[in-house]
Amino acid sequence: MLNIRIEKTSTPKTLPAADDPLKFGTIFTDHMFVMNYDTGKGWHDPRVVPYQPISLEPSAMVFHYGQEMFEGLKAYKTDDGRTLLFRPDKNIERANRTNRRICIPEIPEEDFLQAIKTIVKVDEAWIPTQEGTSLYIRPFIIATDPYLGVRPSDTYLFIIILSPVGAYYPEGLNPVKIWIEDEYVRAVKGGIGEAKTGANYVASMKAQMKAHEEGYSQVLWLDGIERKYIEEVGAMNIFFKINGTVVTPELNGSILPGVTRDSVLQLCKEWGLPTEERRISIDEIFEAYNKGILEEVWGTGTAAVISPVGQLRWEDHIMPVQDGGIGEISQKLYDTITGIQLGKMKDNHNWTIEV
Ligand SMILES: *Cc1c(COP(=O)(O)O)cnc(C)c1O
């Protein structure tokens, strides 16, 4: 049990108006959670303080060698006024997996959950209630030693900030166009692709820019060695429905093990759909498309939950999926997962936790 000191702001901000579009990641709540780590002392001084800038030495290690991790999950307000978290245990478990990979000290799972619950409770009034909105929770850890040598830091800051976010698709579920990248790669086995760390994102920006210039909203990565096997989308895992079977790349060490991915696999299995986690080559997808059996494609991630894919572009090949519309399974997955998150559907899996 953490003994969390709570210091409330004396100058609370005005809450966003009910019709504010809440552009993703632009508005932050009144408070943040902070905890320090020092070698020898462990994690200490857990506190909730007013949201404010942090002061670091220019030599702080995070600025130079990128030792940082992050997580992303959401809190939802139900119609009867309860606050729910969706599978936070999975995020916390993954956070510590990331920590182990990049030599950041782990945080005891129960302390991590207590920190999330505490900060969400303090800023509960910030959870928006309009259709499709939620409170995005961003825990992260940075290395703070003032040192230019290369080694794991001896000091860290663990911070949780909160951001009310609008509906990812203001006009309802909206298919995205995806660019299959065959030049740049995101990660390789043995690297840090399965860790949730900023370095994976900086590696992806060049291709993201290229895709945008071509009129595509996201990049689908191929494996780093042969540029042949499907990996994942920028911040989403990817699923294909081919001739009735739901297929997604296996967790091979270079893709991020998504919480939404796991939930989608469980639901598809329960619905009696054949599912496969395996290697999928881009040639197989192209062939399925040409045969007319590429039935649905969708991405999965906390931000959008389900992103139906309306078009894939690989080299000179343009592959429309579902005539650019939304597939039946994509829609059903979206309705089911958001239904559970908002407490509107029965949560048979105990996926939600009340704050
Ligand atoms: C966070 C993330 C995902 C999605 O994971 P969820 O737990 O479903 O939100 C997928 N890919 C990458 C690279 C990510 O960072």
Short mmCIF file of C-alpha atoms and ligand atoms in Angstrom, two decimals:
data_model
loop_
_atom_site.label_atom_id
_atom_site.label_comp_id
_atom_site.label_asym_id
_atom_site.label_seq_id
_atom_site.Cartn_x
_atom_site.Cartn_y
_atom_site.Cartn_z
CA MET A 1 0.00 0.00 0.00
CA LEU A 2 1.39 3.37 -0.99
CA ASN A 3 0.95 6.28 1.37
CA ILE A 4 0.00 8.86 -1.24
CA ARG A 5 0.15 12.52 -0.24
CA ILE A 6 -2.49 14.60 -1.99
CA GLU A 7 -1.95 18.28 -2.71
CA LYS A 8 -4.96 19.81 -4.47
CA THR A 9 -4.63 22.77 -6.78
CA SER A 10 -5.81 26.13 -5.52
CA THR A 11 -6.50 27.30 -9.08
CA PRO A 12 -8.63 24.61 -10.77
CA LYS A 13 -9.08 25.00 -14.51
CA THR A 14 -12.49 25.34 -16.12
CA LEU A 15 -13.73 21.94 -17.25
CA PRO A 16 -14.10 21.60 -21.04
CA ALA A 17 -17.60 22.40 -22.35
CA ALA A 18 -19.82 19.40 -23.11
CA ASP A 19 -19.54 20.09 -26.85
CA ASP A 20 -15.73 20.55 -26.84
CA PRO A 21 -14.31 18.16 -29.49
CA LEU A 22 -11.51 17.20 -27.02
CA LYS A 23 -8.83 16.70 -29.64
CA PHE A 24 -6.71 13.72 -28.57
CA GLY A 25 -3.93 14.53 -26.13
CA THR A 26 -4.32 18.32 -26.01
CA ILE A 27 -6.12 18.98 -22.70
CA PHE A 28 -4.81 17.90 -19.31
CA THR A 29 -6.58 17.69 -15.98
CA ASP A 30 -5.83 19.61 -12.79
CA HIS A 31 -3.54 17.04 -11.16
CA MET A 32 -0.85 14.47 -11.81
CA PHE A 33 0.63 11.55 -9.90
CA VAL A 34 4.38 11.59 -9.25
CA MET A 35 6.72 9.10 -7.56
CA ASN A 36 10.53 9.05 -7.40
CA TYR A 37 13.01 6.24 -7.56
CA ASP A 38 16.52 6.20 -6.20
CA THR A 39 18.81 3.19 -6.19
CA GLY A 40 19.04 1.99 -2.60
CA LYS A 41 15.80 3.68 -1.63
CA GLY A 42 13.41 2.19 -4.19
CA TRP A 43 10.19 3.90 -5.28
CA HIS A 44 9.30 6.61 -2.78
CA ASP A 45 7.34 9.80 -2.14
CA PRO A 46 4.16 8.94 -4.03
CA ARG A 47 2.07 12.09 -4.39
CA VAL A 48 -0.73 13.77 -6.26
CA VAL A 49 0.16 17.37 -7.08
CA PRO A 50 -1.25 20.10 -9.34
CA TYR A 51 -0.49 19.44 -13.04
CA GLN A 52 2.68 21.45 -13.67
CA PRO A 53 5.97 21.54 -15.61
CA ILE A 54 8.76 19.36 -14.29
CA SER A 55 12.32 20.56 -13.84
CA LEU A 56 15.19 18.37 -15.08
CA GLU A 57 18.90 18.80 -15.65
CA PRO A 58 19.77 19.18 -19.36
CA SER A 59 22.04 16.20 -18.74
CA ALA A 60 19.13 14.02 -17.57
CA MET A 61 19.67 10.64 -19.19
CA VAL A 62 16.23 10.42 -20.77
CA PHE A 63 17.16 13.26 -23.15
CA HIS A 64 20.19 11.48 -24.49
CA TYR A 65 19.63 7.75 -24.61
CA GLY A 66 15.87 7.51 -24.50
CA GLN A 67 15.41 5.41 -21.36
CA GLU A 68 11.68 5.91 -20.95
CA MET A 69 8.51 3.83 -21.01
CA PHE A 70 4.84 4.65 -21.26
CA GLU A 71 1.42 3.09 -21.06
CA GLY A 72 -2.02 4.10 -22.28
CA LEU A 73 -5.41 3.14 -20.90
CA LYS A 74 -8.76 4.78 -20.32
CA ALA A 75 -11.35 5.51 -17.64
CA TYR A 76 -15.03 5.63 -18.60
CA LYS A 77 -18.09 7.10 -16.89
CA THR A 78 -21.14 4.85 -16.88
CA ASP A 79 -24.72 6.11 -17.19
CA ASP A 80 -25.24 5.43 -13.47
CA GLY A 81 -22.19 7.52 -12.54
CA ARG A 82 -19.61 4.82 -11.86
CA THR A 83 -16.00 5.15 -13.09
CA LEU A 84 -14.60 2.09 -14.83
CA LEU A 85 -11.09 1.12 -15.92
CA PHE A 86 -10.70 -1.46 -18.70
CA ARG A 87 -8.27 -4.31 -17.89
CA PRO A 88 -5.72 -2.09 -16.07
CA ASP A 89 -4.04 -5.26 -14.77
CA LYS A 90 -2.94 -6.04 -18.36
CA ASN A 91 -1.43 -2.59 -18.82
CA ILE A 92 0.40 -2.84 -15.51
CA GLU A 93 1.77 -6.27 -16.31
CA ARG A 94 2.93 -4.97 -19.70
CA ALA A 95 4.46 -1.87 -18.08
CA ASN A 96 6.69 -4.05 -15.96
CA ARG A 97 7.60 -6.16 -18.99
CA THR A 98 8.68 -2.94 -20.73
CA ASN A 99 10.57 -1.91 -17.58
CA ARG A 100 12.48 -5.17 -17.50
CA ARG A 101 13.43 -4.84 -21.16
CA ILE A 102 14.82 -1.33 -20.85
CA CYS A 103 16.33 -1.69 -17.36
CA ILE A 104 13.87 0.50 -15.48
CA PRO A 105 13.03 -0.73 -11.95
CA GLU A 106 9.62 -2.42 -11.78
CA ILE A 107 6.70 -0.96 -9.85
CA PRO A 108 4.74 -3.40 -7.67
CA GLU A 109 1.48 -4.13 -9.51
CA GLU A 110 -0.77 -3.21 -6.59
CA ASP A 111 1.03 0.11 -6.12
CA PHE A 112 0.71 0.90 -9.81
CA LEU A 113 -3.05 0.22 -9.71
CA GLN A 114 -3.45 2.26 -6.54
CA ALA A 115 -1.66 5.18 -8.21
CA ILE A 116 -3.96 5.03 -11.25
CA LYS A 117 -7.10 4.75 -9.12
CA THR A 118 -6.03 7.60 -6.87
CA ILE A 119 -5.27 10.12 -9.60
CA VAL A 120 -8.42 9.19 -11.55
CA LYS A 121 -10.50 9.63 -8.40
CA VAL A 122 -8.99 13.06 -7.71
CA ASP A 123 -9.81 14.27 -11.25
CA GLU A 124 -12.98 12.22 -11.68
CA ALA A 125 -14.97 15.33 -12.63
CA TRP A 126 -12.84 15.51 -15.80
CA ILE A 127 -14.16 12.25 -17.22
CA PRO A 128 -16.29 13.36 -20.17
CA THR A 129 -19.68 11.72 -20.68
CA GLN A 130 -20.59 12.48 -24.31
CA GLU A 131 -20.94 9.48 -26.63
CA GLY A 132 -17.53 7.99 -27.45
CA THR A 133 -15.51 10.10 -24.99
CA SER A 134 -13.27 8.95 -22.15
CA LEU A 135 -10.42 9.96 -19.88
CA TYR A 136 -7.08 8.86 -21.35
CA ILE A 137 -4.56 7.80 -18.71
CA ARG A 138 -0.87 8.15 -19.58
CA PRO A 139 1.56 6.64 -17.05
CA PHE A 140 5.25 7.03 -17.95
CA ILE A 141 8.71 6.71 -16.43
CA ILE A 142 11.81 8.69 -17.34
CA ALA A 143 15.50 8.30 -16.42
CA THR A 144 16.69 11.39 -14.58
CA ASP A 145 20.37 10.90 -13.65
CA PRO A 146 22.43 13.95 -14.73
CA TYR A 147 24.98 11.85 -16.61
CA LEU A 148 26.17 11.45 -20.18
CA GLY A 149 27.65 7.99 -19.81
CA VAL A 150 25.67 5.03 -21.15
CA ARG A 151 24.16 2.83 -18.44
CA PRO A 152 20.76 2.47 -16.79
CA SER A 153 19.91 5.47 -14.64
CA ASP A 154 19.94 5.31 -10.84
CA THR A 155 17.06 7.75 -10.51
CA TYR A 156 13.64 7.87 -12.19
CA LEU A 157 10.37 9.75 -12.18
CA PHE A 158 7.08 7.89 -12.53
CA ILE A 159 4.31 10.24 -13.59
CA ILE A 160 0.66 9.73 -14.51
CA ILE A 161 -1.15 12.45 -16.44
CA LEU A 162 -4.78 12.43 -17.54
CA SER A 163 -6.41 13.82 -20.66
CA PRO A 164 -10.12 13.94 -21.52
CA VAL A 165 -10.46 12.69 -25.10
CA GLY A 166 -13.25 12.97 -27.61
CA ALA A 167 -14.72 10.28 -29.79
CA TYR A 168 -11.94 8.94 -32.01
CA TYR A 169 -14.41 8.96 -34.89
CA PRO A 170 -16.71 11.95 -34.32
CA GLU A 171 -19.01 10.77 -37.12
CA GLY A 172 -19.07 7.19 -35.89
CA LEU A 173 -16.79 4.27 -36.77
CA ASN A 174 -14.82 5.34 -39.84
CA PRO A 175 -12.63 3.13 -42.07
CA VAL A 176 -8.97 4.14 -42.41
CA LYS A 177 -6.60 3.87 -45.36
CA ILE A 178 -3.37 2.06 -44.57
CA TRP A 179 0.03 2.28 -46.25
CA ILE A 180 2.08 -0.92 -46.19
CA GLU A 181 5.68 0.19 -45.69
CA ASP A 182 8.37 -1.72 -47.58
CA GLU A 183 11.39 0.53 -47.07
CA TYR A 184 11.60 1.59 -43.41
CA VAL A 185 11.13 -0.86 -40.55
CA ARG A 186 9.91 -0.35 -37.01
CA ALA A 187 11.47 -3.16 -35.01
CA VAL A 188 13.30 -6.46 -35.18
CA LYS A 189 13.19 -9.56 -33.01
CA GLY A 190 15.55 -9.12 -30.09
CA GLY A 191 15.03 -5.35 -30.26
CA ILE A 192 12.47 -3.32 -28.34
CA GLY A 193 9.42 -3.75 -30.57
CA GLU A 194 7.45 -5.50 -27.84
CA ALA A 195 8.22 -2.79 -25.29
CA LYS A 196 6.03 0.31 -25.05
CA THR A 197 8.73 2.91 -25.33
CA GLY A 198 9.11 6.19 -27.19
CA ALA A 199 12.05 4.89 -29.24
CA ASN A 200 9.70 2.71 -31.31
CA TYR A 201 7.73 5.79 -32.20
CA VAL A 202 10.65 7.92 -33.27
CA ALA A 203 11.70 5.02 -35.50
CA SER A 204 8.28 5.18 -37.16
CA MET A 205 7.92 8.86 -37.92
CA LYS A 206 9.65 8.98 -41.27
CA ALA A 207 7.37 6.34 -42.74
CA GLN A 208 4.35 7.95 -41.10
CA MET A 209 5.19 11.23 -42.88
CA LYS A 210 5.59 9.41 -46.17
CA ALA A 211 2.22 7.69 -45.72
CA HIS A 212 0.55 11.01 -44.91
CA GLU A 213 1.99 12.60 -48.02
CA GLU A 214 0.47 9.79 -50.05
CA GLY A 215 -2.92 10.33 -48.41
CA TYR A 216 -2.79 7.38 -45.99
CA SER A 217 -3.50 7.81 -42.31
CA GLN A 218 -1.35 5.00 -40.90
CA VAL A 219 1.53 2.69 -41.68
CA LEU A 220 1.38 -1.10 -41.61
CA TRP A 221 4.83 -2.48 -40.85
CA LEU A 222 6.44 -5.52 -42.37
CA ASP A 223 9.11 -7.56 -40.58
CA GLY A 224 12.53 -5.99 -40.36
CA ILE A 225 14.48 -8.77 -42.04
CA GLU A 226 12.60 -9.97 -45.11
CA ARG A 227 10.07 -7.10 -45.42
CA LYS A 228 7.61 -9.88 -46.02
CA TYR A 229 5.62 -10.71 -42.90
CA ILE A 230 2.92 -8.48 -41.44
CA GLU A 231 3.78 -6.93 -38.06
CA GLU A 232 1.42 -4.19 -36.85
CA VAL A 233 0.13 -0.68 -37.53
CA GLY A 234 1.63 2.48 -35.95
CA ALA A 235 -0.12 2.18 -32.59
CA MET A 236 -2.45 -0.71 -33.32
CA ASN A 237 -2.34 -4.44 -33.82
CA ILE A 238 -3.85 -5.73 -37.05
CA PHE A 239 -6.46 -8.39 -37.82
CA PHE A 240 -7.59 -9.94 -41.10
CA LYS A 241 -10.70 -11.99 -41.77
CA ILE A 242 -9.79 -14.31 -44.61
CA ASN A 243 -12.40 -16.76 -45.88
CA GLY A 244 -14.17 -16.86 -42.51
CA THR A 245 -11.04 -17.18 -40.35
CA VAL A 246 -9.77 -14.36 -38.14
CA VAL A 247 -5.99 -14.11 -38.47
CA THR A 248 -3.53 -11.88 -36.63
CA PRO A 249 0.28 -11.93 -36.44
CA GLU A 250 1.59 -14.01 -33.55
CA LEU A 251 3.43 -12.26 -30.71
CA ASN A 252 6.85 -12.83 -32.24
CA GLY A 253 9.00 -10.53 -30.11
CA SER A 254 8.88 -7.49 -32.40
CA ILE A 255 5.23 -6.44 -32.07
CA LEU A 256 3.44 -4.87 -29.14
CA PRO A 257 1.17 -7.24 -27.20
CA GLY A 258 -1.99 -5.11 -27.24
CA VAL A 259 -4.66 -5.36 -24.56
CA THR A 260 -7.30 -4.73 -27.22
CA ARG A 261 -5.74 -7.45 -29.39
CA ASP A 262 -6.08 -9.91 -26.52
CA SER A 263 -9.71 -8.90 -25.89
CA VAL A 264 -10.58 -9.22 -29.60
CA LEU A 265 -9.07 -12.70 -29.81
CA GLN A 266 -11.05 -13.82 -26.76
CA LEU A 267 -14.32 -12.43 -28.13
CA CYS A 268 -13.85 -13.94 -31.60
CA LYS A 269 -13.17 -17.35 -30.05
CA GLU A 270 -16.28 -17.08 -27.88
CA TRP A 271 -18.34 -16.17 -30.93
CA GLY A 272 -17.23 -19.38 -32.55
CA LEU A 273 -15.05 -17.77 -35.21
CA PRO A 274 -11.94 -19.74 -36.14
CA THR A 275 -8.92 -17.67 -35.03
CA GLU A 276 -5.24 -18.02 -35.85
CA GLU A 277 -2.19 -16.27 -34.42
CA ARG A 278 0.59 -16.94 -36.87
CA ARG A 279 2.98 -15.51 -39.42
CA ILE A 280 1.13 -13.82 -42.29
CA SER A 281 2.99 -12.76 -45.40
CA ILE A 282 2.01 -9.78 -47.47
CA ASP A 283 1.84 -12.13 -50.47
CA GLU A 284 -0.84 -14.14 -48.68
CA ILE A 285 -2.89 -10.98 -48.10
CA PHE A 286 -2.47 -9.91 -51.71
CA GLU A 287 -3.50 -13.35 -52.90
CA ALA A 288 -6.54 -13.41 -50.60
CA TYR A 289 -7.50 -9.99 -51.95
CA ASN A 290 -7.17 -11.19 -55.55
CA LYS A 291 -9.27 -14.26 -54.78
CA GLY A 292 -11.96 -12.08 -53.18
CA ILE A 293 -11.61 -13.74 -49.77
CA LEU A 294 -10.04 -10.81 -47.88
CA GLU A 295 -13.30 -10.14 -46.07
CA GLU A 296 -12.36 -7.70 -43.33
CA VAL A 297 -9.33 -5.89 -41.97
CA TRP A 298 -9.27 -3.94 -38.71
CA GLY A 299 -6.77 -2.45 -36.28
CA THR A 300 -7.02 -2.73 -32.49
CA GLY A 301 -5.76 -0.30 -29.86
CA THR A 302 -6.88 1.62 -26.81
CA ALA A 303 -7.27 4.96 -28.62
CA ALA A 304 -9.75 3.91 -31.32
CA VAL A 305 -10.65 0.46 -29.90
CA ILE A 306 -11.44 -0.91 -33.38
CA SER A 307 -10.33 0.81 -36.61
CA PRO A 308 -11.92 -0.74 -39.66
CA VAL A 309 -9.53 -0.64 -42.61
CA GLY A 310 -11.17 0.43 -45.86
CA GLN A 311 -8.10 0.25 -48.08
CA LEU A 312 -4.61 -1.24 -48.08
CA ARG A 313 -1.85 0.03 -50.33
CA TRP A 314 1.19 -2.15 -50.99
CA GLU A 315 3.68 -0.95 -53.59
CA ASP A 316 1.50 -0.14 -56.60
CA HIS A 317 -1.37 -2.32 -55.48
CA ILE A 318 -4.46 -0.68 -54.05
CA MET A 319 -6.67 -3.12 -52.18
CA PRO A 320 -10.10 -1.86 -51.14
CA VAL A 321 -11.62 -3.88 -48.29
CA GLN A 322 -15.40 -4.15 -47.69
CA ASP A 323 -15.78 -1.61 -50.54
CA GLY A 324 -14.22 0.93 -48.18
CA GLY A 325 -16.96 0.32 -45.60
CA ILE A 326 -17.20 -1.33 -42.18
CA GLY A 327 -17.30 -5.12 -41.84
CA GLU A 328 -19.78 -6.97 -39.65
CA ILE A 329 -17.19 -8.37 -37.23
CA SER A 330 -15.41 -5.00 -36.90
CA GLN A 331 -18.70 -3.35 -35.98
CA LYS A 332 -19.69 -6.11 -33.56
CA LEU A 333 -16.29 -6.00 -31.84
CA TYR A 334 -16.50 -2.23 -31.49
CA ASP A 335 -20.04 -2.35 -30.09
CA THR A 336 -19.18 -5.16 -27.67
CA ILE A 337 -15.92 -3.75 -26.31
CA THR A 338 -17.22 -0.19 -25.94
CA GLY A 339 -20.44 -1.63 -24.47
CA ILE A 340 -18.42 -3.40 -21.77
CA GLN A 341 -16.17 -0.38 -21.19
CA LEU A 342 -19.19 1.86 -20.60
CA GLY A 343 -20.96 -0.65 -18.36
CA LYS A 344 -23.80 -1.02 -20.90
CA MET A 345 -23.11 -4.68 -21.64
CA LYS A 346 -22.60 -7.52 -19.21
CA ASP A 347 -18.92 -7.91 -18.36
CA ASN A 348 -18.65 -11.70 -18.26
CA HIS A 349 -14.85 -11.56 -18.25
CA ASN A 350 -14.49 -9.14 -15.33
CA TRP A 351 -12.55 -6.86 -17.62
CA THR A 352 -13.68 -3.66 -15.94
CA ILE A 353 -12.60 -2.44 -12.50
CA GLU A 354 -14.49 0.22 -10.61
CA VAL A 355 -12.49 3.17 -9.28
C1 LIG B 1 -0.04 0.67 -27.38
C2 LIG B 1 0.25 0.03 -28.70
C3 LIG B 1 -0.65 -0.86 -29.32
C4 LIG B 1 -2.03 -1.15 -28.81
O1 LIG B 1 -2.09 -1.70 -27.55
P1 LIG B 1 -3.41 -1.60 -26.67
O2 LIG B 1 -3.02 -2.19 -25.37
O3 LIG B 1 -4.47 -2.39 -27.38
O4 LIG B 1 -3.76 -0.16 -26.59
C5 LIG B 1 -0.24 -1.47 -30.50
N1 LIG B 1 0.96 -1.20 -31.06
C6 LIG B 1 1.82 -0.31 -30.49
C7 LIG B 1 3.12 -0.07 -31.16
C8 LIG B 1 1.50 0.33 -29.31
O5 LIG B 1 2.36 1.19 -28.77
#
